[in-house]
GROMACS .gro file of C-alpha atoms in nm:
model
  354
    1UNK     CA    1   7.918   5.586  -1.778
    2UNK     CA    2   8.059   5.359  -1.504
    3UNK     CA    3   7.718   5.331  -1.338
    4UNK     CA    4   7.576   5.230  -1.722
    5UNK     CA    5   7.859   4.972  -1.750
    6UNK     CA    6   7.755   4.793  -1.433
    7UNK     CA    7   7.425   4.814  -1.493
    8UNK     CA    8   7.519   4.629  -1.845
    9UNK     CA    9   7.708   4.385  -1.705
   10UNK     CA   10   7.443   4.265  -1.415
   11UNK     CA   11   7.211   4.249  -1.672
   12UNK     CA   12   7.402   4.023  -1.875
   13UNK     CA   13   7.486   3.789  -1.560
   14UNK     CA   14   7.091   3.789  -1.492
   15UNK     CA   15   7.084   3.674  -1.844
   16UNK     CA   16   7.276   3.411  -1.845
   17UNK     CA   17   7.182   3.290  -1.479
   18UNK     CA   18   6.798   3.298  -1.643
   19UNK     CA   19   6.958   3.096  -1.936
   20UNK     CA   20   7.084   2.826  -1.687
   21UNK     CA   21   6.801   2.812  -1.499
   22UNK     CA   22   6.567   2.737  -1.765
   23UNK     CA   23   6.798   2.463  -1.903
   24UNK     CA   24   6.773   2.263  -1.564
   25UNK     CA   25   6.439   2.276  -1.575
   26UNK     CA   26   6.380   2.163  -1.908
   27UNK     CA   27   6.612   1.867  -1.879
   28UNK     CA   28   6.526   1.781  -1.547
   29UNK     CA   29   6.643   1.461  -1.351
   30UNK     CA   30   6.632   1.105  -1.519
   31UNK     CA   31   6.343   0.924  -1.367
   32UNK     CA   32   6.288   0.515  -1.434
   33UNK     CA   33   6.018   0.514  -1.725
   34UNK     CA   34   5.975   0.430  -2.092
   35UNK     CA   35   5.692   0.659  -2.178
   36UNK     CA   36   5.773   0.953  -2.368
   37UNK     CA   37   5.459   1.132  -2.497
   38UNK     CA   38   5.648   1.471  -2.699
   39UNK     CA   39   5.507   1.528  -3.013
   40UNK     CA   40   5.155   1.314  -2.945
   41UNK     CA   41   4.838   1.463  -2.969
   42UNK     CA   42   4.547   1.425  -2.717
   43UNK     CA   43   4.215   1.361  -2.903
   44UNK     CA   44   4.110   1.070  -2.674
   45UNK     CA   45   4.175   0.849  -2.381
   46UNK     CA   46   4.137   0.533  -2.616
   47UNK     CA   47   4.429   0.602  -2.775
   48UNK     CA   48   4.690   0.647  -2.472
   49UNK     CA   49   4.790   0.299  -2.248
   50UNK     CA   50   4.684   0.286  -1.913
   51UNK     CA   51   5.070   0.358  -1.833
   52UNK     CA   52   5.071   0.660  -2.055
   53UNK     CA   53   4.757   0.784  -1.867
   54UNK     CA   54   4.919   0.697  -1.510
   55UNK     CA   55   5.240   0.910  -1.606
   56UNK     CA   56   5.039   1.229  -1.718
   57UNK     CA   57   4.867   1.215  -1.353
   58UNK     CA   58   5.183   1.170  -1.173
   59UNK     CA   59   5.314   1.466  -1.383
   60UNK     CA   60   5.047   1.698  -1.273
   61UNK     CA   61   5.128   1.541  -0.899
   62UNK     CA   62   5.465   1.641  -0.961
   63UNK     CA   63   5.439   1.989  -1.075
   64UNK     CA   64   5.117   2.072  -0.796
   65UNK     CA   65   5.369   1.977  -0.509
   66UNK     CA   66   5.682   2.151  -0.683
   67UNK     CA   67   5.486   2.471  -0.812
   68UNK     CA   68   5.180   2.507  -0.578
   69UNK     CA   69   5.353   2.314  -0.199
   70UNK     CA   70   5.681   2.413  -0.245
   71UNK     CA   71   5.669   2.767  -0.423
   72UNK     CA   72   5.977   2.662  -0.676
   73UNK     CA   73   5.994   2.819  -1.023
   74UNK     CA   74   5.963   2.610  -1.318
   75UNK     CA   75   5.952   2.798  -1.670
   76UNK     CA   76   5.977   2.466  -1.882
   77UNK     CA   77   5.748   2.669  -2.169
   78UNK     CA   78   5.970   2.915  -2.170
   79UNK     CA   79   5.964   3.073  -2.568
   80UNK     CA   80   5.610   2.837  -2.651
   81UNK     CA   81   5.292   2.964  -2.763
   82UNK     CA   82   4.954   2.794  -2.782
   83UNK     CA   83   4.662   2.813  -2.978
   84UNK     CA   84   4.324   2.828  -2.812
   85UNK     CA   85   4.063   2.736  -3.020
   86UNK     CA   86   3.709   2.828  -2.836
   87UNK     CA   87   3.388   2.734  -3.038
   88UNK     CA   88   3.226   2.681  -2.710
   89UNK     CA   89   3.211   2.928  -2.400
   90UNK     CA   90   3.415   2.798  -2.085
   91UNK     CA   91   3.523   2.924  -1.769
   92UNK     CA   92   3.751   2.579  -1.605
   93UNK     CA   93   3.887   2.492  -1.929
   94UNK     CA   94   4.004   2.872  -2.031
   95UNK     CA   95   4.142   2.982  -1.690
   96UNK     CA   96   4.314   2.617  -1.615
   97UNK     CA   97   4.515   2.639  -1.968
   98UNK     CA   98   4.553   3.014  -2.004
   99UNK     CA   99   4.693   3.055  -1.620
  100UNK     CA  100   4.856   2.697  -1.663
  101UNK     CA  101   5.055   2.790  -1.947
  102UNK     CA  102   5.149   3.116  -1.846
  103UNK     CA  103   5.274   3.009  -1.481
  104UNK     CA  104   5.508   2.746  -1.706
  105UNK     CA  105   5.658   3.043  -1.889
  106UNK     CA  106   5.469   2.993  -2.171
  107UNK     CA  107   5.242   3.264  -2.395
  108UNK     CA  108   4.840   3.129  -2.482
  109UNK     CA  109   4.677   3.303  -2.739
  110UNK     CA  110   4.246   3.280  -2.692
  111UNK     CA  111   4.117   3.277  -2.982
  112UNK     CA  112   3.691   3.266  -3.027
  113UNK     CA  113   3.478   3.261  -3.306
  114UNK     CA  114   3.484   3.606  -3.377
  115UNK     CA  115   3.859   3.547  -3.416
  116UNK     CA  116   3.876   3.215  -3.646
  117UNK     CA  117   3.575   3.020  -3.774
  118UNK     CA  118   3.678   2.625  -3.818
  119UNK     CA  119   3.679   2.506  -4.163
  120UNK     CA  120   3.425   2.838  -4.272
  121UNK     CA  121   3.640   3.164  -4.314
  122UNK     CA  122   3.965   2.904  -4.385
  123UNK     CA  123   3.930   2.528  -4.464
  124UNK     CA  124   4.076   2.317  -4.166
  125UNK     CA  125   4.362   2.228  -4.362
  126UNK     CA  126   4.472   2.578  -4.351
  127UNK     CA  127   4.418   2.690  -4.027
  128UNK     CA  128   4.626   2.363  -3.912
  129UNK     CA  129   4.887   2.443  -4.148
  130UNK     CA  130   4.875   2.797  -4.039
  131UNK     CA  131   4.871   2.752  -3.690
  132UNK     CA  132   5.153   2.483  -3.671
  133UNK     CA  133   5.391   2.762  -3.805
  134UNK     CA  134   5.328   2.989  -3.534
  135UNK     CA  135   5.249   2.779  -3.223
  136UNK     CA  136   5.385   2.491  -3.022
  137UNK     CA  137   5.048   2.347  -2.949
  138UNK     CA  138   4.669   2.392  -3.004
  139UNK     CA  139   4.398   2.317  -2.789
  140UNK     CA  140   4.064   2.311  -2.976
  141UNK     CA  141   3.734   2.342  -2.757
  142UNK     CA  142   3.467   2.221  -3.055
  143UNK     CA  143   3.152   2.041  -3.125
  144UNK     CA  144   3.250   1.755  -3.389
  145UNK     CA  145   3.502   1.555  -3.261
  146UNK     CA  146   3.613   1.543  -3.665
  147UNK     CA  147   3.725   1.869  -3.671
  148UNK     CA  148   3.979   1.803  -3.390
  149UNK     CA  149   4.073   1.453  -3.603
  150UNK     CA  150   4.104   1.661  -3.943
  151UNK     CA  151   4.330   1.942  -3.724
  152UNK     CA  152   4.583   1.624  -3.595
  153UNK     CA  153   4.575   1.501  -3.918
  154UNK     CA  154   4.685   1.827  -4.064
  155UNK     CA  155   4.893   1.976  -3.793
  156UNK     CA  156   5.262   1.902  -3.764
  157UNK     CA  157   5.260   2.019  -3.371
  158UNK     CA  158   5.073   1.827  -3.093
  159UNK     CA  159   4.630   1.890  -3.099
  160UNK     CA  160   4.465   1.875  -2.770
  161UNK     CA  161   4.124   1.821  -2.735
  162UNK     CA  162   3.988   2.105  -2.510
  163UNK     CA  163   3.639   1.923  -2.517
  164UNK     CA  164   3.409   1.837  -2.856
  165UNK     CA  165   3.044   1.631  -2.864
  166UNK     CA  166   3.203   1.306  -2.803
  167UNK     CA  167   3.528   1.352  -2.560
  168UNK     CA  168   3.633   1.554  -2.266
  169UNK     CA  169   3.957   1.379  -2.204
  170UNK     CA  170   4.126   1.652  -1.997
  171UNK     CA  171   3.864   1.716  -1.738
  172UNK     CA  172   3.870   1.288  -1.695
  173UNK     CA  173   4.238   1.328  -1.605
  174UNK     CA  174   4.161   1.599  -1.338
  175UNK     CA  175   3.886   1.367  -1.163
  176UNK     CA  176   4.150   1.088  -1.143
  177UNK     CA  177   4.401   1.285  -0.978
  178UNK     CA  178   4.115   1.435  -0.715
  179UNK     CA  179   4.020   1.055  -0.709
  180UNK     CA  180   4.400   0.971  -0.607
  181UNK     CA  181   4.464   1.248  -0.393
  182UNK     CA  182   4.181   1.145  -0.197
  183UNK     CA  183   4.175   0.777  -0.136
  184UNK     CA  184   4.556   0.711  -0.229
  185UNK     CA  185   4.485   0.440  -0.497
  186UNK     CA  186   4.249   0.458  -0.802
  187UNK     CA  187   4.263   0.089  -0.823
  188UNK     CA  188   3.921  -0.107  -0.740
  189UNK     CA  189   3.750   0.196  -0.666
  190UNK     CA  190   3.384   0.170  -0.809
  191UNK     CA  191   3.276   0.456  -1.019
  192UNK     CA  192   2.905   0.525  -1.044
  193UNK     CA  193   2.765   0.760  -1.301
  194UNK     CA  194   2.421   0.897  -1.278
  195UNK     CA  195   2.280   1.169  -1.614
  196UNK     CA  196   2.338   1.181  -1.962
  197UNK     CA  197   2.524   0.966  -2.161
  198UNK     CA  198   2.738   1.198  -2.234
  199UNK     CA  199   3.095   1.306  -2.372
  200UNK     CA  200   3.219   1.291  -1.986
  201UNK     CA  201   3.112   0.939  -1.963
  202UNK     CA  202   3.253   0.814  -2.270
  203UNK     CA  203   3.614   0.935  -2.186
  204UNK     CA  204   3.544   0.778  -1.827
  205UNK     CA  205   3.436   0.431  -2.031
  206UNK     CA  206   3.747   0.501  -2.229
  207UNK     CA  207   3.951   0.492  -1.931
  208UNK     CA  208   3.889   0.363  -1.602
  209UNK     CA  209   3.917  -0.022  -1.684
  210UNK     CA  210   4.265   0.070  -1.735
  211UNK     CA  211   4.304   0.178  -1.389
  212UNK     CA  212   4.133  -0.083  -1.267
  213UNK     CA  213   3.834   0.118  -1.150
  214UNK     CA  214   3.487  -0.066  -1.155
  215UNK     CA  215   3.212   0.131  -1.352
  216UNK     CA  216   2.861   0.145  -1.284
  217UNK     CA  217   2.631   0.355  -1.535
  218UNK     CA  218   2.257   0.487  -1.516
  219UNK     CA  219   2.094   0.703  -1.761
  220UNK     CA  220   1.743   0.784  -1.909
  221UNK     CA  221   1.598   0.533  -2.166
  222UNK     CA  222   1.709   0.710  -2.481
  223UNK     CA  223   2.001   0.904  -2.330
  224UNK     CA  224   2.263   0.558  -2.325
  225UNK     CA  225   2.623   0.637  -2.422
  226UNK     CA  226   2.733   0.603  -2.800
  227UNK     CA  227   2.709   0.251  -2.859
  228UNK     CA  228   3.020   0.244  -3.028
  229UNK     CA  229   3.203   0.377  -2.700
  230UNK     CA  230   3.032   0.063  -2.476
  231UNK     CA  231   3.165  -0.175  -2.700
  232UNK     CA  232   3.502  -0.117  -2.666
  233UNK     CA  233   3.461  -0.006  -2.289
  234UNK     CA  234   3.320  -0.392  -2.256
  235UNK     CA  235   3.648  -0.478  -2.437
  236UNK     CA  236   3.834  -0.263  -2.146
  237UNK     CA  237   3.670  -0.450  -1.865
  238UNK     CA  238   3.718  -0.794  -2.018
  239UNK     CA  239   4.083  -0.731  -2.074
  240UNK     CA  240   4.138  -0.536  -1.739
  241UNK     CA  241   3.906  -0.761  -1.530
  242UNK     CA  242   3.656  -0.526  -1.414
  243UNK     CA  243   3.297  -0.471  -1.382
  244UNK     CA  244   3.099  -0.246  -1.616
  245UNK     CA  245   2.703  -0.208  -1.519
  246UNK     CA  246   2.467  -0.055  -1.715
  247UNK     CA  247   2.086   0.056  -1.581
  248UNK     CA  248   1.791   0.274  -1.575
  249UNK     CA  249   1.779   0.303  -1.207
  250UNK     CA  250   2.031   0.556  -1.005
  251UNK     CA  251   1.960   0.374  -0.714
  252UNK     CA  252   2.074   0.044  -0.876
  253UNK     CA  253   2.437   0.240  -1.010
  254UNK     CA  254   2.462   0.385  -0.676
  255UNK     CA  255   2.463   0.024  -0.519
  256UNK     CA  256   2.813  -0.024  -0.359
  257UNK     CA  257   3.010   0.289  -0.529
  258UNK     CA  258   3.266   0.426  -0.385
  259UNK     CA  259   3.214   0.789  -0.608
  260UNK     CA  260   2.901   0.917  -0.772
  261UNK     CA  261   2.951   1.135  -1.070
  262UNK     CA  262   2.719   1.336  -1.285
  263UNK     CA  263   2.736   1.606  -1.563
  264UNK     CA  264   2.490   1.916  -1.666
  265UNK     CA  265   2.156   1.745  -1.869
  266UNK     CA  266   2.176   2.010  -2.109
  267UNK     CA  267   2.463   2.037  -2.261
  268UNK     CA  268   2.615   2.340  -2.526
  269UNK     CA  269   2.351   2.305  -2.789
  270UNK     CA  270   2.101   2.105  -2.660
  271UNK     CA  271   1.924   2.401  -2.536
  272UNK     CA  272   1.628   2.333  -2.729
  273UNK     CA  273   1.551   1.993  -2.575
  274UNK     CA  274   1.530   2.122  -2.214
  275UNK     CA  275   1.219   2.081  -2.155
  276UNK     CA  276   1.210   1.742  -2.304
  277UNK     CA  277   1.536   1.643  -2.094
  278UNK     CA  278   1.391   1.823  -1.783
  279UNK     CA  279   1.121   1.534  -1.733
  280UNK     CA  280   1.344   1.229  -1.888
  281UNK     CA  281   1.585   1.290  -1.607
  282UNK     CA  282   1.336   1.342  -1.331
  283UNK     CA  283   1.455   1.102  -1.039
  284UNK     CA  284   1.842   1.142  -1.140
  285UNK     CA  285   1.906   1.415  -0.884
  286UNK     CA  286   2.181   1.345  -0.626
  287UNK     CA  287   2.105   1.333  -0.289
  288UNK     CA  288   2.218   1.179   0.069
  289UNK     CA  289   1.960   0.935   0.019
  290UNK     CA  290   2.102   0.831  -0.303
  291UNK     CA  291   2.468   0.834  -0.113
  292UNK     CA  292   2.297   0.571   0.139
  293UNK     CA  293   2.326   0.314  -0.103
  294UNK     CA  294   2.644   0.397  -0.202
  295UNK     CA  295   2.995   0.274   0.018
  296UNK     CA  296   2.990   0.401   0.350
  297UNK     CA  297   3.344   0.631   0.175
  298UNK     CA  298   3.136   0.769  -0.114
  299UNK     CA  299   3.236   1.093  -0.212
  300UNK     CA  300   3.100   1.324  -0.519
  301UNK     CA  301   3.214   1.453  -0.849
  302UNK     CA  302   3.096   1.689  -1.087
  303UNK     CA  303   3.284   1.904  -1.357
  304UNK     CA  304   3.087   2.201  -1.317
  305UNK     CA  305   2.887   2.448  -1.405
  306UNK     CA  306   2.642   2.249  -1.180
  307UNK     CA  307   2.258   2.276  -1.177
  308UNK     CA  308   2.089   2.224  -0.854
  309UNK     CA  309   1.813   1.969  -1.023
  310UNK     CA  310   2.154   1.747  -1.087
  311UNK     CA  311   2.246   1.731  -0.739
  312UNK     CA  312   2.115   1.927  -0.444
  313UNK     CA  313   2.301   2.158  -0.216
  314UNK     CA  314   2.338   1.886   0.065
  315UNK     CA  315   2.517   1.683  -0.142
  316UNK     CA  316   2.732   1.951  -0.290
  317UNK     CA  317   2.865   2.185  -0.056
  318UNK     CA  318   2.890   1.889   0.196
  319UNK     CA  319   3.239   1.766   0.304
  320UNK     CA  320   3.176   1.398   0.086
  321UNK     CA  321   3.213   1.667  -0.226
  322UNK     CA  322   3.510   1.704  -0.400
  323UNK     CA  323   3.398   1.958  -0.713
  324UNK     CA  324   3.587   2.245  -0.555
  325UNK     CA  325   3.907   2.046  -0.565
  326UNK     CA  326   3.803   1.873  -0.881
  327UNK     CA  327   3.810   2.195  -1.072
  328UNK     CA  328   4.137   2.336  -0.910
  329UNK     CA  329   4.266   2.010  -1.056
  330UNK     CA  330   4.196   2.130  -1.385
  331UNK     CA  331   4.473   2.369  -1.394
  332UNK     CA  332   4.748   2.081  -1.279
  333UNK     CA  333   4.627   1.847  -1.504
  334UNK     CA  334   4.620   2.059  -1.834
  335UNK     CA  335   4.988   2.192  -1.721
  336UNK     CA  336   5.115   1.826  -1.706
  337UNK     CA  337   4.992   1.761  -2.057
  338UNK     CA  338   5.113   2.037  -2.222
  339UNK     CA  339   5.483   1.995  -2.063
  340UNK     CA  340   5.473   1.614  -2.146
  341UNK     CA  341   5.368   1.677  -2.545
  342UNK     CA  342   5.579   1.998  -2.552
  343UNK     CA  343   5.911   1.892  -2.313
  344UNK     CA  344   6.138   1.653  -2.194
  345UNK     CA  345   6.105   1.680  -1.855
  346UNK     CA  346   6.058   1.376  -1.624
  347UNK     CA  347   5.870   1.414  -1.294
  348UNK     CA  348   6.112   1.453  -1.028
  349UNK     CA  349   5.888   1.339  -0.693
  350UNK     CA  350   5.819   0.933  -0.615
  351UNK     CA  351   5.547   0.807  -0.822
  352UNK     CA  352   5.219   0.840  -0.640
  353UNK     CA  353   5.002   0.448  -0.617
  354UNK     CA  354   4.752   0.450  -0.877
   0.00000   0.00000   0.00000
């Protein structure tokens, strides 16, 4: 009985030592900034300030050296759930979000669409409703980007968008921080983009002006970026005073750039065009001869799963590549959004330069 009375008692001290741990974390030191983004959903980068943007990044810097450097323990989702809404397959975005969230503390639920079928089996406004009374957070991985915008609309806890046909906001915020982790500074770097006008490119046109990043853009006749998503990107670079370049030529993008980006040419159900794609993109392949007319610092991006007709294995598995570290950066990235929309905590390590 004495041994079961200690036992009881160490248990309880464990308890409450747990109790106060998790209460540091969550409060965390004061830090000097006004942004507070609890409660806010993430549906696009058009909608955040280029200081909002600059605070999730140094967040995920914060965390990366804390967690992954240092080896401290942080449960700051501690008692939260989160949806995961899959209509599309993924490895980066799953693992980042599901690992991500669980290394916080936190439990995320997968769900596919053998599990819950968006505004078919239950109308939107339901499965919001529904969802919101169980969870802390969704993030939706879908093909109309007005599903997510119905979901935010409905939902009374934060909607992040996991990717849809328009946006990929979260794998933008990992290239940044690769970007910044590698030169230092994001400022006056010159991005150049070279495939498919794509959902990756408009949340980079969404974005970079606000860093001060220069943008230069070449895709297929026909294959242009929503024209909708140019216009206000040209309203970015007028009001951030940077360049923004549009061509047909990769060579021409390339011209100067200090990173050269590109994206699969067939995306999630646009299998049936292949073919048609296939010979529109002919000449946008990546090479070292393509880096020779970039900056003499050029390095390479690319959000993966990567097809060797997008850029060859010279290119990719050379040292100017930074996909590897790029994807890794998907985990630290996710974690810093869902701790700013679900917490209070402030980062606690100096600002990095952006």
């Amino acid at each position: 009985m004495l041994f079961n009375l200690r036992n009881l008692l160490n248990a309880a001290t464990l308890r409450k030592s747990s109790k106060q741990l998790v209460q540091h974390f969550r409060s965390g030191q004061p830090t000097q900034t006004n942004v507070n983004l609890k409660g806010r959903d993430l549906l696009t980068l058009q909608s955040y300030t280029a200081e909002e943007i600059k605070y999730l990044l140094w967040t995920a810097s914060d965390l990366k050296q804390r967690i992954k450097d240092k080896g401290e323990y942080l449960p700051l989702l501690q008692g939260k759930s989160l949806a995961m809404i899959f209509e599309k397959r993924s490895t980066r975005t799953r693992l980042s979000t599901e690992t991500g969230f669980a290394l916080l503390g936190g439990h995320p639920c997968f769900l596919t669409t053998q599990d819950i079928h968006l505004g078919i089996n239950e109308s939107l406004t339901d499965t919001a409703r529904v969802l919101s009374s169980m969870t802390n957070a969704v993030l939706a991985r879908v093909y109309k980007q007005s599903d997510l915008d119905l979901l935010a609309k409905e939902a009374s806890i934060p909607i992040v968008n996991g990717l849809s046909d328009s946006y990929h906001p979260i794998q933008i915020l990992a290239d940044y921080l690769t970007l910044q982790e590698h030169y230092g500074y994001l400022k006056g770097l010159t991005i150049s983009w070279i495939g498919d006008g794509n959902n990756v490119l408009n949340s980079i046109l969404m974005s970079a002006a606000k860093f001060g990043m220069h943008l230069r853009v070449a895709t297929p006749k026909g294959f242009e970026p929503d024209p909708n998503v140019v216009k206000v990107a040209e309203e970015y670079s007028k009001e951030y005073s940077t360049k923004l370049f549009f061509t047909t030529d990769p060579l021409e993008a390339a011209s100067g750039a200090n990173v050269l980006v590109t994206d699969t040419w067939i995306s999630m159900g646009q299998e049936e065009e292949k073919a048609k794609r296939l010979k529109a993109f002919q000449g946008y392949q990546i090479t070292m001869q393509t880096g020779k007319h970039a900056a003499s610092d050029w390095t390479f991006l690319h959000c993966l799963p990567r097809k060797p007709e997008e850029v060859n294995d010279e290119v990719f598995y050379s040292p100017r590549s930074l996909a590897f570290q790029e994807a890794e950066n998907r985990k630290w990235t996710i974690m810093a959004v869902m701790v700013s929309l679900l917490t209070d905590y402030s980062p606690q390590l100096q600002k990095p330069t952006f």
